[in-house]
């Protein structure tokens, strides 16, 4: 299933997970995903570290297991910064053989290393390459507050347009904590003649150390309302978790009520929090009911036509 097609009929709800390093971790993740199978997100995206070597098979193995055991479509993240064309081509062959049709094409981050690209400099180079070497539905990353390396939103928007012109059919944003950022971003995209669906990345931020790390890495400016929570509950993990979940739910309710294209939940592999959020919002997404979720993947494909 091409995930970009989903947006024609519904408000999409999807989740992101990362592949655990150990076999035991992967087994635990699959068990916790089986426990939330009734949620049936429209797709699950699986990250891949740009810097670590040879981890792409972990992403692939989890994507394949999710599709086969849960009947849920997946998006494999593919960062290109440290890959050669040959390596990416081989990986595309593996993805195709495993039945993974959707890719989030990324440049990736250098971590602490200096950026030293090999065959790809930008995500748009990768998107062009994928289109020439396979039949994938391609998504790309987007940054409502602009990418931290960009000098201004105009050039960032124009570079985003290059990704869409190269063939990205759907965008997923970096985590958003102020919904106004999303709506202003959508306006900018419309002005730039970019008309693909944009899912909002929502991170249920449930501990204050996590938020410090993330804002340092991403350069995201947090709204006052959210900062008040992190300051007040920094030393009270239970209150911080409850407040973080309530904040994420409040954001999602507001976004759905105002016609967002889709919600992409950064789960951090915490399916308990995912369940909590889902229970609070499931009735706002009436076409994603439990009964529909119990169909097999093939039946669902037929229903959706
Ligand atoms: P690009 O689109 O290439 O943009 C990078 C920078 O280059 C931007 O500042 C852009 O404006 C600029 N630029 C683009 N084209 C040009 C050009 N032609 N000339 C000059 N400047 C240009 N990272 C991982 O390693 N693994 C993951 O699994 C992962 N998943 C992610 C999922 C989402 C939804 C998001 C939002 C990010 C994810 N990332 C992941 C992080 C991402 O790789 C980093 O944010 C990275 O710094 C940029 O990746 P990109 O694909 O957006 O890059």
PDB file of C-alpha atoms in Angstrom, residues 27-200:
ATOM      1  CA  UNK A  27      11.267  -9.409  20.722  1.00  0.00           C
ATOM      2  CA  UNK A  28       9.960  -7.131  23.490  1.00  0.00           C
ATOM      3  CA  UNK A  29       9.069  -4.448  20.973  1.00  0.00           C
ATOM      4  CA  UNK A  30       7.146  -6.919  18.814  1.00  0.00           C
ATOM      5  CA  UNK A  31       5.274  -8.146  21.900  1.00  0.00           C
ATOM      6  CA  UNK A  32       4.292  -4.619  22.892  1.00  0.00           C
ATOM      7  CA  UNK A  33       3.224  -3.862  19.305  1.00  0.00           C
ATOM      8  CA  UNK A  34       1.063  -6.999  19.292  1.00  0.00           C
ATOM      9  CA  UNK A  35      -0.572  -5.735  22.487  1.00  0.00           C
ATOM     10  CA  UNK A  36      -1.652  -2.536  20.749  1.00  0.00           C
ATOM     11  CA  UNK A  37      -2.600  -4.166  17.446  1.00  0.00           C
ATOM     12  CA  UNK A  38      -6.246  -3.100  17.895  1.00  0.00           C
ATOM     13  CA  UNK A  39      -5.118   0.503  17.437  1.00  0.00           C
ATOM     14  CA  UNK A  40      -4.116  -0.306  13.842  1.00  0.00           C
ATOM     15  CA  UNK A  41      -2.240   2.874  13.004  1.00  0.00           C
ATOM     16  CA  UNK A  42      -2.360   3.604   9.289  1.00  0.00           C
ATOM     17  CA  UNK A  43       1.333   2.881   9.142  1.00  0.00           C
ATOM     18  CA  UNK A  44       4.348   2.447  11.363  1.00  0.00           C
ATOM     19  CA  UNK A  45       7.601   4.146  10.418  1.00  0.00           C
ATOM     20  CA  UNK A  46      10.888   2.666  11.570  1.00  0.00           C
ATOM     21  CA  UNK A  47      13.940   4.829  12.076  1.00  0.00           C
ATOM     22  CA  UNK A  48      17.486   4.061  11.048  1.00  0.00           C
ATOM     23  CA  UNK A  49      20.593   5.706  12.397  1.00  0.00           C
ATOM     24  CA  UNK A  50      22.522   7.534   9.703  1.00  0.00           C
ATOM     25  CA  UNK A  51      25.827   7.181  11.477  1.00  0.00           C
ATOM     26  CA  UNK A  52      25.800   3.583  12.730  1.00  0.00           C
ATOM     27  CA  UNK A  53      27.095   1.048  10.255  1.00  0.00           C
ATOM     28  CA  UNK A  54      25.086  -1.881   8.999  1.00  0.00           C
ATOM     29  CA  UNK A  55      21.964  -1.177  11.058  1.00  0.00           C
ATOM     30  CA  UNK A  56      19.667  -1.032   8.058  1.00  0.00           C
ATOM     31  CA  UNK A  57      18.915  -4.748   8.336  1.00  0.00           C
ATOM     32  CA  UNK A  58      17.377  -4.128  11.796  1.00  0.00           C
ATOM     33  CA  UNK A  59      14.982  -1.582  10.312  1.00  0.00           C
ATOM     34  CA  UNK A  60      14.157  -3.964   7.504  1.00  0.00           C
ATOM     35  CA  UNK A  61      13.596  -6.973   9.803  1.00  0.00           C
ATOM     36  CA  UNK A  62      11.170  -5.032  12.007  1.00  0.00           C
ATOM     37  CA  UNK A  63       9.319  -3.591   9.025  1.00  0.00           C
ATOM     38  CA  UNK A  64       8.882  -7.053   7.575  1.00  0.00           C
ATOM     39  CA  UNK A  65       7.727  -8.538  10.913  1.00  0.00           C
ATOM     40  CA  UNK A  66       5.172  -5.739  11.404  1.00  0.00           C
ATOM     41  CA  UNK A  67       3.742  -6.197   7.919  1.00  0.00           C
ATOM     42  CA  UNK A  68       3.546  -9.972   8.254  1.00  0.00           C
ATOM     43  CA  UNK A  69       2.435 -10.349  11.876  1.00  0.00           C
ATOM     44  CA  UNK A  70       0.329  -7.226  12.363  1.00  0.00           C
ATOM     45  CA  UNK A  71      -0.833  -6.529   8.818  1.00  0.00           C
ATOM     46  CA  UNK A  72       0.155  -2.864   9.155  1.00  0.00           C
ATOM     47  CA  UNK A  73       1.957  -0.970   6.391  1.00  0.00           C
ATOM     48  CA  UNK A  74       5.416   0.346   7.218  1.00  0.00           C
ATOM     49  CA  UNK A  75       7.731   3.118   6.134  1.00  0.00           C
ATOM     50  CA  UNK A  76      11.443   2.345   6.319  1.00  0.00           C
ATOM     51  CA  UNK A  77      13.561   5.417   7.101  1.00  0.00           C
ATOM     52  CA  UNK A  78      16.564   5.572   4.779  1.00  0.00           C
ATOM     53  CA  UNK A  79      19.255   8.141   5.677  1.00  0.00           C
ATOM     54  CA  UNK A  80      21.828   8.598   2.928  1.00  0.00           C
ATOM     55  CA  UNK A  81      24.658  10.668   4.398  1.00  0.00           C
ATOM     56  CA  UNK A  82      27.116   7.815   4.837  1.00  0.00           C
ATOM     57  CA  UNK A  83      25.865   5.518   2.090  1.00  0.00           C
ATOM     58  CA  UNK A  84      27.212   4.960  -1.377  1.00  0.00           C
ATOM     59  CA  UNK A  85      24.878   4.611  -4.347  1.00  0.00           C
ATOM     60  CA  UNK A  86      25.712   0.939  -4.506  1.00  0.00           C
ATOM     61  CA  UNK A  87      24.799   0.392  -0.848  1.00  0.00           C
ATOM     62  CA  UNK A  88      21.499   2.216  -1.251  1.00  0.00           C
ATOM     63  CA  UNK A  89      20.711   0.273  -4.409  1.00  0.00           C
ATOM     64  CA  UNK A  90      21.305  -3.036  -2.614  1.00  0.00           C
ATOM     65  CA  UNK A  91      19.117  -1.884   0.255  1.00  0.00           C
ATOM     66  CA  UNK A  92      16.309  -0.921  -2.118  1.00  0.00           C
ATOM     67  CA  UNK A  93      16.468  -4.421  -3.560  1.00  0.00           C
ATOM     68  CA  UNK A  94      16.190  -5.880  -0.031  1.00  0.00           C
ATOM     69  CA  UNK A  95      13.228  -3.626   0.800  1.00  0.00           C
ATOM     70  CA  UNK A  96      11.435  -4.542  -2.392  1.00  0.00           C
ATOM     71  CA  UNK A  97      12.017  -8.258  -1.771  1.00  0.00           C
ATOM     72  CA  UNK A  98      10.609  -7.867   1.752  1.00  0.00           C
ATOM     73  CA  UNK A  99       7.471  -6.129   0.461  1.00  0.00           C
ATOM     74  CA  UNK A 100       8.285  -2.742   2.016  1.00  0.00           C
ATOM     75  CA  UNK A 101       6.909  -0.195  -0.440  1.00  0.00           C
ATOM     76  CA  UNK A 102       7.309   3.017   1.512  1.00  0.00           C
ATOM     77  CA  UNK A 103      10.475   4.964   2.281  1.00  0.00           C
ATOM     78  CA  UNK A 104      11.159   8.103   4.317  1.00  0.00           C
ATOM     79  CA  UNK A 105      14.114   9.485   2.354  1.00  0.00           C
ATOM     80  CA  UNK A 106      16.465  11.406   4.624  1.00  0.00           C
ATOM     81  CA  UNK A 107      19.848  13.000   4.591  1.00  0.00           C
ATOM     82  CA  UNK A 108      20.481  11.987   8.187  1.00  0.00           C
ATOM     83  CA  UNK A 109      22.537  13.601  10.905  1.00  0.00           C
ATOM     84  CA  UNK A 110      26.253  13.445  11.416  1.00  0.00           C
ATOM     85  CA  UNK A 111      26.022  13.038  15.193  1.00  0.00           C
ATOM     86  CA  UNK A 112      29.317  14.171  16.657  1.00  0.00           C
ATOM     87  CA  UNK A 113      31.141  13.482  13.428  1.00  0.00           C
ATOM     88  CA  UNK A 114      31.849  16.122  10.822  1.00  0.00           C
ATOM     89  CA  UNK A 115      29.479  16.018   7.852  1.00  0.00           C
ATOM     90  CA  UNK A 116      31.425  14.341   5.084  1.00  0.00           C
ATOM     91  CA  UNK A 117      28.987  13.132   2.431  1.00  0.00           C
ATOM     92  CA  UNK A 118      29.756  10.259   0.131  1.00  0.00           C
ATOM     93  CA  UNK A 119      27.485   9.886  -2.899  1.00  0.00           C
ATOM     94  CA  UNK A 120      24.549  11.925  -1.554  1.00  0.00           C
ATOM     95  CA  UNK A 121      24.618  15.452  -0.142  1.00  0.00           C
ATOM     96  CA  UNK A 122      20.922  16.158   0.369  1.00  0.00           C
ATOM     97  CA  UNK A 123      17.754  14.129   0.779  1.00  0.00           C
ATOM     98  CA  UNK A 124      16.601  15.363  -2.645  1.00  0.00           C
ATOM     99  CA  UNK A 125      19.607  13.546  -4.218  1.00  0.00           C
ATOM    100  CA  UNK A 126      18.421  10.339  -2.539  1.00  0.00           C
ATOM    101  CA  UNK A 127      14.814  10.834  -3.665  1.00  0.00           C
ATOM    102  CA  UNK A 128      15.954  11.232  -7.278  1.00  0.00           C
ATOM    103  CA  UNK A 129      18.090   8.127  -6.939  1.00  0.00           C
ATOM    104  CA  UNK A 130      15.288   6.023  -5.403  1.00  0.00           C
ATOM    105  CA  UNK A 131      12.937   7.037  -8.189  1.00  0.00           C
ATOM    106  CA  UNK A 132      15.433   5.909 -10.778  1.00  0.00           C
ATOM    107  CA  UNK A 133      16.089   2.598  -9.020  1.00  0.00           C
ATOM    108  CA  UNK A 134      12.783   1.294  -7.695  1.00  0.00           C
ATOM    109  CA  UNK A 135       9.050   1.691  -7.293  1.00  0.00           C
ATOM    110  CA  UNK A 136       8.566   3.194  -3.859  1.00  0.00           C
ATOM    111  CA  UNK A 137       6.149   5.630  -2.324  1.00  0.00           C
ATOM    112  CA  UNK A 138       8.514   8.272  -0.980  1.00  0.00           C
ATOM    113  CA  UNK A 139       8.037  10.540   2.034  1.00  0.00           C
ATOM    114  CA  UNK A 140      10.384  13.256   3.290  1.00  0.00           C
ATOM    115  CA  UNK A 141      11.098  15.196   6.466  1.00  0.00           C
ATOM    116  CA  UNK A 142       9.902  18.761   7.054  1.00  0.00           C
ATOM    117  CA  UNK A 143      10.687  21.431   9.657  1.00  0.00           C
ATOM    118  CA  UNK A 144       7.972  23.959  10.518  1.00  0.00           C
ATOM    119  CA  UNK A 145      10.469  26.100  12.477  1.00  0.00           C
ATOM    120  CA  UNK A 146      13.034  25.526   9.644  1.00  0.00           C
ATOM    121  CA  UNK A 147      15.884  23.041   9.673  1.00  0.00           C
ATOM    122  CA  UNK A 148      18.560  24.165  12.187  1.00  0.00           C
ATOM    123  CA  UNK A 149      21.232  24.418   9.469  1.00  0.00           C
ATOM    124  CA  UNK A 150      19.100  26.710   7.295  1.00  0.00           C
ATOM    125  CA  UNK A 151      19.695  30.425   7.493  1.00  0.00           C
ATOM    126  CA  UNK A 152      16.054  31.333   6.843  1.00  0.00           C
ATOM    127  CA  UNK A 153      12.621  29.823   6.243  1.00  0.00           C
ATOM    128  CA  UNK A 154      12.490  30.902   2.601  1.00  0.00           C
ATOM    129  CA  UNK A 155      15.553  28.922   1.513  1.00  0.00           C
ATOM    130  CA  UNK A 156      14.440  26.007   3.697  1.00  0.00           C
ATOM    131  CA  UNK A 157      11.028  26.018   1.998  1.00  0.00           C
ATOM    132  CA  UNK A 158      12.635  26.117  -1.446  1.00  0.00           C
ATOM    133  CA  UNK A 159      14.830  23.133  -0.552  1.00  0.00           C
ATOM    134  CA  UNK A 160      11.757  21.321   0.706  1.00  0.00           C
ATOM    135  CA  UNK A 161      10.147  22.025  -2.636  1.00  0.00           C
ATOM    136  CA  UNK A 162      13.108  20.351  -4.334  1.00  0.00           C
ATOM    137  CA  UNK A 163      12.298  17.187  -2.366  1.00  0.00           C
ATOM    138  CA  UNK A 164       8.674  17.286  -3.468  1.00  0.00           C
ATOM    139  CA  UNK A 165       9.638  17.996  -7.076  1.00  0.00           C
ATOM    140  CA  UNK A 166      12.043  15.061  -6.921  1.00  0.00           C
ATOM    141  CA  UNK A 167       9.120  12.821  -5.954  1.00  0.00           C
ATOM    142  CA  UNK A 168       8.292  13.005  -2.224  1.00  0.00           C
ATOM    143  CA  UNK A 169       4.535  12.538  -1.992  1.00  0.00           C
ATOM    144  CA  UNK A 170       4.055  13.063   1.730  1.00  0.00           C
ATOM    145  CA  UNK A 171       5.860  15.003   4.455  1.00  0.00           C
ATOM    146  CA  UNK A 172       6.307  14.254   8.143  1.00  0.00           C
ATOM    147  CA  UNK A 173       7.320  17.113  10.379  1.00  0.00           C
ATOM    148  CA  UNK A 174       9.851  17.272  13.088  1.00  0.00           C
ATOM    149  CA  UNK A 175       8.178  17.284  16.513  1.00  0.00           C
ATOM    150  CA  UNK A 176       5.832  20.204  16.923  1.00  0.00           C
ATOM    151  CA  UNK A 177       4.911  21.638  20.332  1.00  0.00           C
ATOM    152  CA  UNK A 178       2.994  24.690  19.144  1.00  0.00           C
ATOM    153  CA  UNK A 179       0.197  23.911  16.686  1.00  0.00           C
ATOM    154  CA  UNK A 180       0.404  27.430  15.297  1.00  0.00           C
ATOM    155  CA  UNK A 181       3.812  26.454  13.834  1.00  0.00           C
ATOM    156  CA  UNK A 182       2.069  23.780  11.757  1.00  0.00           C
ATOM    157  CA  UNK A 183      -0.659  26.060  10.391  1.00  0.00           C
ATOM    158  CA  UNK A 184       1.819  28.797   9.499  1.00  0.00           C
ATOM    159  CA  UNK A 185       4.024  26.184   7.849  1.00  0.00           C
ATOM    160  CA  UNK A 186       1.090  24.917   5.763  1.00  0.00           C
ATOM    161  CA  UNK A 187       0.413  28.492   4.631  1.00  0.00           C
ATOM    162  CA  UNK A 188       4.059  28.881   3.590  1.00  0.00           C
ATOM    163  CA  UNK A 189       3.892  25.628   1.654  1.00  0.00           C
ATOM    164  CA  UNK A 190       0.728  26.712  -0.155  1.00  0.00           C
ATOM    165  CA  UNK A 191       2.436  29.984  -1.134  1.00  0.00           C
ATOM    166  CA  UNK A 192       5.380  27.987  -2.450  1.00  0.00           C
ATOM    167  CA  UNK A 193       2.974  25.785  -4.415  1.00  0.00           C
ATOM    168  CA  UNK A 194       3.717  22.681  -2.355  1.00  0.00           C
ATOM    169  CA  UNK A 195       0.564  20.613  -2.103  1.00  0.00           C
ATOM    170  CA  UNK A 196       1.396  17.250  -0.581  1.00  0.00           C
ATOM    171  CA  UNK A 197      -0.100  16.008   2.711  1.00  0.00           C
ATOM    172  CA  UNK A 198       1.837  17.018   5.814  1.00  0.00           C
ATOM    173  CA  UNK A 199       1.628  14.930   8.954  1.00  0.00           C
ATOM    174  CA  UNK A 200       2.446  16.617  12.243  1.00  0.00           C
TER     175      UNK A 200
END
